């Protein structure tokens, strides 16, 4: 799993395209999501809120600048 903290040095909020590890669906997740984000297709958790920014549970495909 990609540690996107390593890719983004500054703690800025971003939009990420995250691929669901369960079904392969890709959807856009806000990096500072305050609510749990689930896959629109299978309901698998893609991001969990944690202190400051979300913990991404899927594969990060794209980081939007
Ligand atoms: Zn899914």
PDB file of N, CA, C and O and ligand atoms in Angstrom:
ATOM      1  N   UNK A   1       0.850  -1.199   0.000  1.00  0.00           N
ATOM      2  CA  UNK A   1       0.000   0.000   0.000  1.00  0.00           C
ATOM      3  C   UNK A   1       0.882   1.245   0.000  1.00  0.00           C
ATOM      4  O   UNK A   1       1.863   1.303   0.715  1.00  0.00           O
ATOM      5  N   UNK A   2       0.499   2.198  -0.802  1.00  0.00           N
ATOM      6  CA  UNK A   2       1.281   3.425  -0.911  1.00  0.00           C
ATOM      7  C   UNK A   2       1.107   4.287   0.337  1.00  0.00           C
ATOM      8  O   UNK A   2      -0.001   4.501   0.786  1.00  0.00           O
ATOM      9  N   UNK A   3       2.193   4.717   0.887  1.00  0.00           N
ATOM     10  CA  UNK A   3       2.132   5.680   1.980  1.00  0.00           C
ATOM     11  C   UNK A   3       2.165   7.068   1.371  1.00  0.00           C
ATOM     12  O   UNK A   3       3.210   7.592   1.039  1.00  0.00           O
ATOM     13  N   UNK A   4       0.990   7.632   1.187  1.00  0.00           N
ATOM     14  CA  UNK A   4       0.953   8.891   0.448  1.00  0.00           C
ATOM     15  C   UNK A   4       1.512  10.039   1.252  1.00  0.00           C
ATOM     16  O   UNK A   4       1.839  11.089   0.706  1.00  0.00           O
ATOM     17  N   UNK A   5       1.684   9.859   2.563  1.00  0.00           N
ATOM     18  CA  UNK A   5       2.337  10.892   3.359  1.00  0.00           C
ATOM     19  C   UNK A   5       3.759  11.129   2.837  1.00  0.00           C
ATOM     20  O   UNK A   5       4.297  12.222   2.935  1.00  0.00           O
ATOM     21  N   UNK A   6       4.354  10.080   2.303  1.00  0.00           N
ATOM     22  CA  UNK A   6       5.706  10.208   1.773  1.00  0.00           C
ATOM     23  C   UNK A   6       5.725  11.004   0.471  1.00  0.00           C
ATOM     24  O   UNK A   6       6.740  11.591   0.106  1.00  0.00           O
ATOM     25  N   UNK A   7       4.603  10.978  -0.228  1.00  0.00           N
ATOM     26  CA  UNK A   7       4.538  11.653  -1.522  1.00  0.00           C
ATOM     27  C   UNK A   7       4.185  13.124  -1.367  1.00  0.00           C
ATOM     28  O   UNK A   7       4.454  13.930  -2.242  1.00  0.00           O
ATOM     29  N   UNK A   8       3.560  13.459  -0.265  1.00  0.00           N
ATOM     30  CA  UNK A   8       3.098  14.823  -0.050  1.00  0.00           C
ATOM     31  C   UNK A   8       3.710  15.348   1.245  1.00  0.00           C
ATOM     32  O   UNK A   8       3.219  15.056   2.328  1.00  0.00           O
ATOM     33  N   UNK A   9       4.785  16.093   1.143  1.00  0.00           N
ATOM     34  CA  UNK A   9       5.452  16.569   2.349  1.00  0.00           C
ATOM     35  C   UNK A   9       4.609  17.552   3.165  1.00  0.00           C
ATOM     36  O   UNK A   9       4.588  17.472   4.381  1.00  0.00           O
ATOM     37  N   UNK A  10       3.930  18.440   2.491  1.00  0.00           N
ATOM     38  CA  UNK A  10       3.156  19.446   3.209  1.00  0.00           C
ATOM     39  C   UNK A  10       1.804  18.867   3.603  1.00  0.00           C
ATOM     40  O   UNK A  10       1.200  18.137   2.827  1.00  0.00           O
ATOM     41  N   UNK A  11       1.336  19.194   4.790  1.00  0.00           N
ATOM     42  CA  UNK A  11       0.053  18.640   5.238  1.00  0.00           C
ATOM     43  C   UNK A  11      -1.125  19.368   4.625  1.00  0.00           C
ATOM     44  O   UNK A  11      -2.001  19.863   5.311  1.00  0.00           O
ATOM     45  N   UNK A  12      -1.140  19.436   3.327  1.00  0.00           N
ATOM     46  CA  UNK A  12      -2.230  20.115   2.624  1.00  0.00           C
ATOM     47  C   UNK A  12      -3.305  19.112   2.264  1.00  0.00           C
ATOM     48  O   UNK A  12      -3.020  17.950   2.021  1.00  0.00           O
ATOM     49  N   UNK A  13      -4.496  19.618   2.188  1.00  0.00           N
ATOM     50  CA  UNK A  13      -5.576  18.735   1.789  1.00  0.00           C
ATOM     51  C   UNK A  13      -5.554  18.560   0.279  1.00  0.00           C
ATOM     52  O   UNK A  13      -5.272  19.484  -0.470  1.00  0.00           O
ATOM     53  N   UNK A  14      -5.826  17.369  -0.144  1.00  0.00           N
ATOM     54  CA  UNK A  14      -5.828  17.043  -1.566  1.00  0.00           C
ATOM     55  C   UNK A  14      -7.010  16.136  -1.857  1.00  0.00           C
ATOM     56  O   UNK A  14      -7.569  15.531  -0.965  1.00  0.00           O
ATOM     57  N   UNK A  15      -7.272  16.024  -3.139  1.00  0.00           N
ATOM     58  CA  UNK A  15      -8.203  14.995  -3.577  1.00  0.00           C
ATOM     59  C   UNK A  15      -7.383  13.847  -4.142  1.00  0.00           C
ATOM     60  O   UNK A  15      -6.425  14.059  -4.876  1.00  0.00           O
ATOM     61  N   UNK A  16      -7.762  12.668  -3.775  1.00  0.00           N
ATOM     62  CA  UNK A  16      -7.035  11.479  -4.194  1.00  0.00           C
ATOM     63  C   UNK A  16      -7.977  10.555  -4.941  1.00  0.00           C
ATOM     64  O   UNK A  16      -9.147  10.422  -4.574  1.00  0.00           O
ATOM     65  N   UNK A  17      -7.461   9.944  -5.992  1.00  0.00           N
ATOM     66  CA  UNK A  17      -8.243   8.885  -6.624  1.00  0.00           C
ATOM     67  C   UNK A  17      -7.793   7.573  -5.988  1.00  0.00           C
ATOM     68  O   UNK A  17      -6.617   7.222  -6.065  1.00  0.00           O
ATOM     69  N   UNK A  18      -8.712   6.907  -5.345  1.00  0.00           N
ATOM     70  CA  UNK A  18      -8.392   5.704  -4.586  1.00  0.00           C
ATOM     71  C   UNK A  18      -9.095   4.507  -5.213  1.00  0.00           C
ATOM     72  O   UNK A  18     -10.272   4.575  -5.563  1.00  0.00           O
ATOM     73  N   UNK A  19      -8.331   3.447  -5.357  1.00  0.00           N
ATOM     74  CA  UNK A  19      -8.876   2.218  -5.929  1.00  0.00           C
ATOM     75  C   UNK A  19      -9.245   1.271  -4.795  1.00  0.00           C
ATOM     76  O   UNK A  19      -8.428   0.999  -3.910  1.00  0.00           O
ATOM     77  N   UNK A  20     -10.451   0.785  -4.853  1.00  0.00           N
ATOM     78  CA  UNK A  20     -10.933  -0.169  -3.854  1.00  0.00           C
ATOM     79  C   UNK A  20     -10.172  -1.482  -4.022  1.00  0.00           C
ATOM     80  O   UNK A  20     -10.084  -2.013  -5.121  1.00  0.00           O
ATOM     81  N   UNK A  21      -9.632  -1.988  -2.912  1.00  0.00           N
ATOM     82  CA  UNK A  21      -8.846  -3.219  -2.988  1.00  0.00           C
ATOM     83  C   UNK A  21      -9.735  -4.445  -3.167  1.00  0.00           C
ATOM     84  O   UNK A  21      -9.281  -5.507  -3.554  1.00  0.00           O
ATOM     85  N   UNK A  22     -10.990  -4.270  -2.877  1.00  0.00           N
ATOM     86  CA  UNK A  22     -11.909  -5.405  -2.918  1.00  0.00           C
ATOM     87  C   UNK A  22     -12.495  -5.617  -4.315  1.00  0.00           C
ATOM     88  O   UNK A  22     -12.540  -6.727  -4.813  1.00  0.00           O
ATOM     89  N   UNK A  23     -12.963  -4.505  -4.951  1.00  0.00           N
ATOM     90  CA  UNK A  23     -13.666  -4.674  -6.222  1.00  0.00           C
ATOM     91  C   UNK A  23     -13.011  -3.928  -7.379  1.00  0.00           C
ATOM     92  O   UNK A  23     -13.430  -4.074  -8.512  1.00  0.00           O
ATOM     93  N   UNK A  24     -12.005  -3.099  -7.098  1.00  0.00           N
ATOM     94  CA  UNK A  24     -11.302  -2.412  -8.174  1.00  0.00           C
ATOM     95  C   UNK A  24     -11.935  -1.107  -8.602  1.00  0.00           C
ATOM     96  O   UNK A  24     -11.417  -0.425  -9.484  1.00  0.00           O
ATOM     97  N   UNK A  25     -13.040  -0.734  -7.996  1.00  0.00           N
ATOM     98  CA  UNK A  25     -13.670   0.548  -8.306  1.00  0.00           C
ATOM     99  C   UNK A  25     -12.739   1.692  -7.897  1.00  0.00           C
ATOM    100  O   UNK A  25     -12.070   1.631  -6.874  1.00  0.00           O
ATOM    101  N   UNK A  26     -12.705   2.735  -8.718  1.00  0.00           N
ATOM    102  CA  UNK A  26     -11.907   3.911  -8.383  1.00  0.00           C
ATOM    103  C   UNK A  26     -12.832   5.068  -8.083  1.00  0.00           C
ATOM    104  O   UNK A  26     -13.781   5.309  -8.812  1.00  0.00           O
ATOM    105  N   UNK A  27     -12.573   5.769  -7.024  1.00  0.00           N
ATOM    106  CA  UNK A  27     -13.354   6.967  -6.741  1.00  0.00           C
ATOM    107  C   UNK A  27     -12.507   8.002  -6.036  1.00  0.00           C
ATOM    108  O   UNK A  27     -11.442   7.707  -5.494  1.00  0.00           O
ATOM    109  N   UNK A  28     -12.987   9.239  -6.086  1.00  0.00           N
ATOM    110  CA  UNK A  28     -12.227  10.359  -5.550  1.00  0.00           C
ATOM    111  C   UNK A  28     -12.552  10.526  -4.069  1.00  0.00           C
ATOM    112  O   UNK A  28     -13.714  10.507  -3.668  1.00  0.00           O
ATOM    113  N   UNK A  29     -11.505  10.645  -3.279  1.00  0.00           N
ATOM    114  CA  UNK A  29     -11.629  10.776  -1.829  1.00  0.00           C
ATOM    115  C   UNK A  29     -10.884  12.034  -1.402  1.00  0.00           C
ATOM    116  O   UNK A  29      -9.776  12.299  -1.869  1.00  0.00           O
ATOM    117  N   UNK A  30     -11.495  12.798  -0.538  1.00  0.00           N
ATOM    118  CA  UNK A  30     -10.840  13.981   0.004  1.00  0.00           C
ATOM    119  C   UNK A  30      -9.853  13.548   1.080  1.00  0.00           C
ATOM    120  O   UNK A  30     -10.185  12.749   1.955  1.00  0.00           O
ATOM    121  N   UNK A  31      -8.627  14.066   0.993  1.00  0.00           N
ATOM    122  CA  UNK A  31      -7.572  13.599   1.900  1.00  0.00           C
ATOM    123  C   UNK A  31      -7.855  13.933   3.357  1.00  0.00           C
ATOM    124  O   UNK A  31      -7.336  13.289   4.256  1.00  0.00           O
ATOM    125  N   UNK A  32      -8.648  14.963   3.605  1.00  0.00           N
ATOM    126  CA  UNK A  32      -8.953  15.341   4.988  1.00  0.00           C
ATOM    127  C   UNK A  32     -10.403  15.000   5.334  1.00  0.00           C
ATOM    128  O   UNK A  32     -11.045  15.713   6.089  1.00  0.00           O
ATOM    129  N   UNK A  33     -10.874  13.930   4.770  1.00  0.00           N
ATOM    130  CA  UNK A  33     -12.251  13.513   5.027  1.00  0.00           C
ATOM    131  C   UNK A  33     -12.491  13.365   6.525  1.00  0.00           C
ATOM    132  O   UNK A  33     -11.664  12.800   7.239  1.00  0.00           O
ATOM    133  N   UNK A  34     -13.604  13.894   6.984  1.00  0.00           N
ATOM    134  CA  UNK A  34     -13.913  13.798   8.411  1.00  0.00           C
ATOM    135  C   UNK A  34     -14.899  12.672   8.685  1.00  0.00           C
ATOM    136  O   UNK A  34     -15.142  12.309   9.829  1.00  0.00           O
ATOM    137  N   UNK A  35     -15.457  12.138   7.629  1.00  0.00           N
ATOM    138  CA  UNK A  35     -16.339  10.988   7.781  1.00  0.00           C
ATOM    139  C   UNK A  35     -15.710   9.793   7.069  1.00  0.00           C
ATOM    140  O   UNK A  35     -14.935   9.957   6.135  1.00  0.00           O
ATOM    141  N   UNK A  36     -16.082   8.621   7.502  1.00  0.00           N
ATOM    142  CA  UNK A  36     -15.625   7.414   6.842  1.00  0.00           C
ATOM    143  C   UNK A  36     -16.103   7.427   5.394  1.00  0.00           C
ATOM    144  O   UNK A  36     -17.251   7.768   5.129  1.00  0.00           O
ATOM    145  N   UNK A  37     -15.225   7.063   4.480  1.00  0.00           N
ATOM    146  CA  UNK A  37     -15.588   7.011   3.065  1.00  0.00           C
ATOM    147  C   UNK A  37     -15.638   5.555   2.651  1.00  0.00           C
ATOM    148  O   UNK A  37     -14.687   4.807   2.882  1.00  0.00           O
ATOM    149  N   UNK A  38     -16.756   5.172   2.054  1.00  0.00           N
ATOM    150  CA  UNK A  38     -16.887   3.786   1.618  1.00  0.00           C
ATOM    151  C   UNK A  38     -17.012   3.716   0.104  1.00  0.00           C
ATOM    152  O   UNK A  38     -17.429   4.671  -0.553  1.00  0.00           O
ATOM    153  N   UNK A  39     -16.648   2.573  -0.435  1.00  0.00           N
ATOM    154  CA  UNK A  39     -16.739   2.313  -1.864  1.00  0.00           C
ATOM    155  C   UNK A  39     -18.199   2.389  -2.308  1.00  0.00           C
ATOM    156  O   UNK A  39     -19.082   1.827  -1.654  1.00  0.00           O
ATOM    157  N   UNK A  40     -18.423   3.081  -3.423  1.00  0.00           N
ATOM    158  CA  UNK A  40     -19.785   3.219  -3.940  1.00  0.00           C
ATOM    159  C   UNK A  40     -20.331   1.902  -4.487  1.00  0.00           C
ATOM    160  O   UNK A  40     -21.528   1.749  -4.656  1.00  0.00           O
ATOM    161  N   UNK A  41     -19.451   0.987  -4.794  1.00  0.00           N
ATOM    162  CA  UNK A  41     -19.872  -0.267  -5.411  1.00  0.00           C
ATOM    163  C   UNK A  41     -20.072  -1.368  -4.373  1.00  0.00           C
ATOM    164  O   UNK A  41     -21.119  -1.993  -4.316  1.00  0.00           O
ATOM    165  N   UNK A  42     -19.073  -1.594  -3.536  1.00  0.00           N
ATOM    166  CA  UNK A  42     -19.149  -2.747  -2.626  1.00  0.00           C
ATOM    167  C   UNK A  42     -19.216  -2.364  -1.154  1.00  0.00           C
ATOM    168  O   UNK A  42     -19.412  -3.229  -0.309  1.00  0.00           O
ATOM    169  N   UNK A  43     -19.035  -1.088  -0.836  1.00  0.00           N
ATOM    170  CA  UNK A  43     -19.174  -0.666   0.551  1.00  0.00           C
ATOM    171  C   UNK A  43     -17.929  -0.855   1.404  1.00  0.00           C
ATOM    172  O   UNK A  43     -17.934  -0.569   2.595  1.00  0.00           O
ATOM    173  N   UNK A  44     -16.855  -1.323   0.784  1.00  0.00           N
ATOM    174  CA  UNK A  44     -15.587  -1.459   1.496  1.00  0.00           C
ATOM    175  C   UNK A  44     -15.108  -0.080   1.964  1.00  0.00           C
ATOM    176  O   UNK A  44     -15.293   0.917   1.269  1.00  0.00           O
ATOM    177  N   UNK A  45     -14.476  -0.002   3.120  1.00  0.00           N
ATOM    178  CA  UNK A  45     -14.006   1.291   3.629  1.00  0.00           C
ATOM    179  C   UNK A  45     -12.757   1.729   2.854  1.00  0.00           C
ATOM    180  O   UNK A  45     -11.781   0.987   2.759  1.00  0.00           O
ATOM    181  N   UNK A  46     -12.823   2.929   2.285  1.00  0.00           N
ATOM    182  CA  UNK A  46     -11.688   3.457   1.516  1.00  0.00           C
ATOM    183  C   UNK A  46     -10.873   4.444   2.321  1.00  0.00           C
ATOM    184  O   UNK A  46      -9.681   4.620   2.079  1.00  0.00           O
ATOM    185  N   UNK A  47     -11.497   5.133   3.247  1.00  0.00           N
ATOM    186  CA  UNK A  47     -10.781   6.107   4.065  1.00  0.00           C
ATOM    187  C   UNK A  47     -11.448   6.216   5.424  1.00  0.00           C
ATOM    188  O   UNK A  47     -12.665   6.219   5.524  1.00  0.00           O
ATOM    189  N   UNK A  48     -10.603   6.300   6.436  1.00  0.00           N
ATOM    190  CA  UNK A  48     -11.093   6.465   7.796  1.00  0.00           C
ATOM    191  C   UNK A  48     -10.556   7.784   8.321  1.00  0.00           C
ATOM    192  O   UNK A  48      -9.377   8.074   8.164  1.00  0.00           O
ATOM    193  N   UNK A  49     -11.396   8.554   8.974  1.00  0.00           N
ATOM    194  CA  UNK A  49     -10.891   9.798   9.543  1.00  0.00           C
ATOM    195  C   UNK A  49      -9.911   9.511  10.678  1.00  0.00           C
ATOM    196  O   UNK A  49     -10.113   8.579  11.449  1.00  0.00           O
ATOM    197  N   UNK A  50      -8.827  10.281  10.710  1.00  0.00           N
ATOM    198  CA  UNK A  50      -7.914  10.177  11.846  1.00  0.00           C
ATOM    199  C   UNK A  50      -7.501  11.604  12.178  1.00  0.00           C
ATOM    200  O   UNK A  50      -8.020  12.538  11.594  1.00  0.00           O
ATOM    201  N   UNK A  51      -6.608  11.786  13.074  1.00  0.00           N
ATOM    202  CA  UNK A  51      -6.254  13.141  13.500  1.00  0.00           C
ATOM    203  C   UNK A  51      -5.700  13.949  12.327  1.00  0.00           C
ATOM    204  O   UNK A  51      -4.619  13.663  11.835  1.00  0.00           O
ATOM    205  N   UNK A  52      -6.474  14.917  11.874  1.00  0.00           N
ATOM    206  CA  UNK A  52      -6.004  15.796  10.814  1.00  0.00           C
ATOM    207  C   UNK A  52      -6.365  15.326   9.436  1.00  0.00           C
ATOM    208  O   UNK A  52      -7.019  16.013   8.699  1.00  0.00           O
ATOM    209  N   UNK A  53      -5.963  14.122   9.052  1.00  0.00           N
ATOM    210  CA  UNK A  53      -6.330  13.677   7.718  1.00  0.00           C
ATOM    211  C   UNK A  53      -6.684  12.204   7.696  1.00  0.00           C
ATOM    212  O   UNK A  53      -6.337  11.449   8.587  1.00  0.00           O
ATOM    213  N   UNK A  54      -7.345  11.876   6.626  1.00  0.00           N
ATOM    214  CA  UNK A  54      -7.902  10.527   6.542  1.00  0.00           C
ATOM    215  C   UNK A  54      -6.808   9.489   6.325  1.00  0.00           C
ATOM    216  O   UNK A  54      -5.781   9.746   5.703  1.00  0.00           O
ATOM    217  N   UNK A  55      -7.069   8.322   6.867  1.00  0.00           N
ATOM    218  CA  UNK A  55      -6.228   7.164   6.609  1.00  0.00           C
ATOM    219  C   UNK A  55      -6.781   6.473   5.388  1.00  0.00           C
ATOM    220  O   UNK A  55      -7.933   6.042   5.380  1.00  0.00           O
ATOM    221  N   UNK A  56      -5.964   6.357   4.345  1.00  0.00           N
ATOM    222  CA  UNK A  56      -6.445   5.754   3.113  1.00  0.00           C
ATOM    223  C   UNK A  56      -6.256   4.245   3.188  1.00  0.00           C
ATOM    224  O   UNK A  56      -5.165   3.757   3.451  1.00  0.00           O
ATOM    225  N   UNK A  57      -7.353   3.531   2.931  1.00  0.00           N
ATOM    226  CA  UNK A  57      -7.313   2.080   3.074  1.00  0.00           C
ATOM    227  C   UNK A  57      -7.175   1.364   1.732  1.00  0.00           C
ATOM    228  O   UNK A  57      -7.020   0.149   1.703  1.00  0.00           O
ATOM    229  N   UNK A  58      -7.311   2.118   0.656  1.00  0.00           N
ATOM    230  CA  UNK A  58      -7.203   1.494  -0.659  1.00  0.00           C
ATOM    231  C   UNK A  58      -5.888   1.870  -1.327  1.00  0.00           C
ATOM    232  O   UNK A  58      -4.972   2.380  -0.687  1.00  0.00           O
ATOM    233  N   UNK A  59      -5.828   1.626  -2.628  1.00  0.00           N
ATOM    234  CA  UNK A  59      -4.634   1.957  -3.397  1.00  0.00           C
ATOM    235  C   UNK A  59      -4.806   3.343  -4.003  1.00  0.00           C
ATOM    236  O   UNK A  59      -5.793   3.610  -4.689  1.00  0.00           O
ATOM    237  N   UNK A  60      -3.835   4.230  -3.763  1.00  0.00           N
ATOM    238  CA  UNK A  60      -3.934   5.577  -4.319  1.00  0.00           C
ATOM    239  C   UNK A  60      -3.454   5.561  -5.762  1.00  0.00           C
ATOM    240  O   UNK A  60      -2.308   5.194  -6.046  1.00  0.00           O
ATOM    241  N   UNK A  61      -4.347   5.938  -6.666  1.00  0.00           N
ATOM    242  CA  UNK A  61      -4.046   5.893  -8.093  1.00  0.00           C
ATOM    243  C   UNK A  61      -3.490   7.237  -8.544  1.00  0.00           C
ATOM    244  O   UNK A  61      -2.517   7.307  -9.277  1.00  0.00           O
ATOM    245  N   UNK A  62      -4.153   8.310  -8.120  1.00  0.00           N
ATOM    246  CA  UNK A  62      -3.761   9.650  -8.539  1.00  0.00           C
ATOM    247  C   UNK A  62      -3.866  10.605  -7.359  1.00  0.00           C
ATOM    248  O   UNK A  62      -4.794  10.484  -6.556  1.00  0.00           O
ATOM    249  N   UNK A  63      -2.952  11.541  -7.274  1.00  0.00           N
ATOM    250  CA  UNK A  63      -3.078  12.659  -6.330  1.00  0.00           C
ATOM    251  C   UNK A  63      -3.317  13.906  -7.159  1.00  0.00           C
ATOM    252  O   UNK A  63      -2.507  14.242  -8.022  1.00  0.00           O
ATOM    253  N   UNK A  64      -4.430  14.551  -6.960  1.00  0.00           N
ATOM    254  CA  UNK A  64      -4.752  15.747  -7.727  1.00  0.00           C
ATOM    255  C   UNK A  64      -4.031  16.944  -7.133  1.00  0.00           C
ATOM    256  O   UNK A  64      -4.091  17.167  -5.929  1.00  0.00           O
ATOM    257  N   UNK A  65      -3.380  17.704  -7.986  1.00  0.00           N
ATOM    258  CA  UNK A  65      -2.665  18.898  -7.521  1.00  0.00           C
ATOM    259  C   UNK A  65      -3.631  20.060  -7.346  1.00  0.00           C
ATOM    260  O   UNK A  65      -4.582  20.166  -8.059  1.00  0.00           O
TER     261      UNK A  65
HETATM  262 ZN1  LIG B   1     -15.295  -1.703  -3.785  1.00  0.00          ZN
END
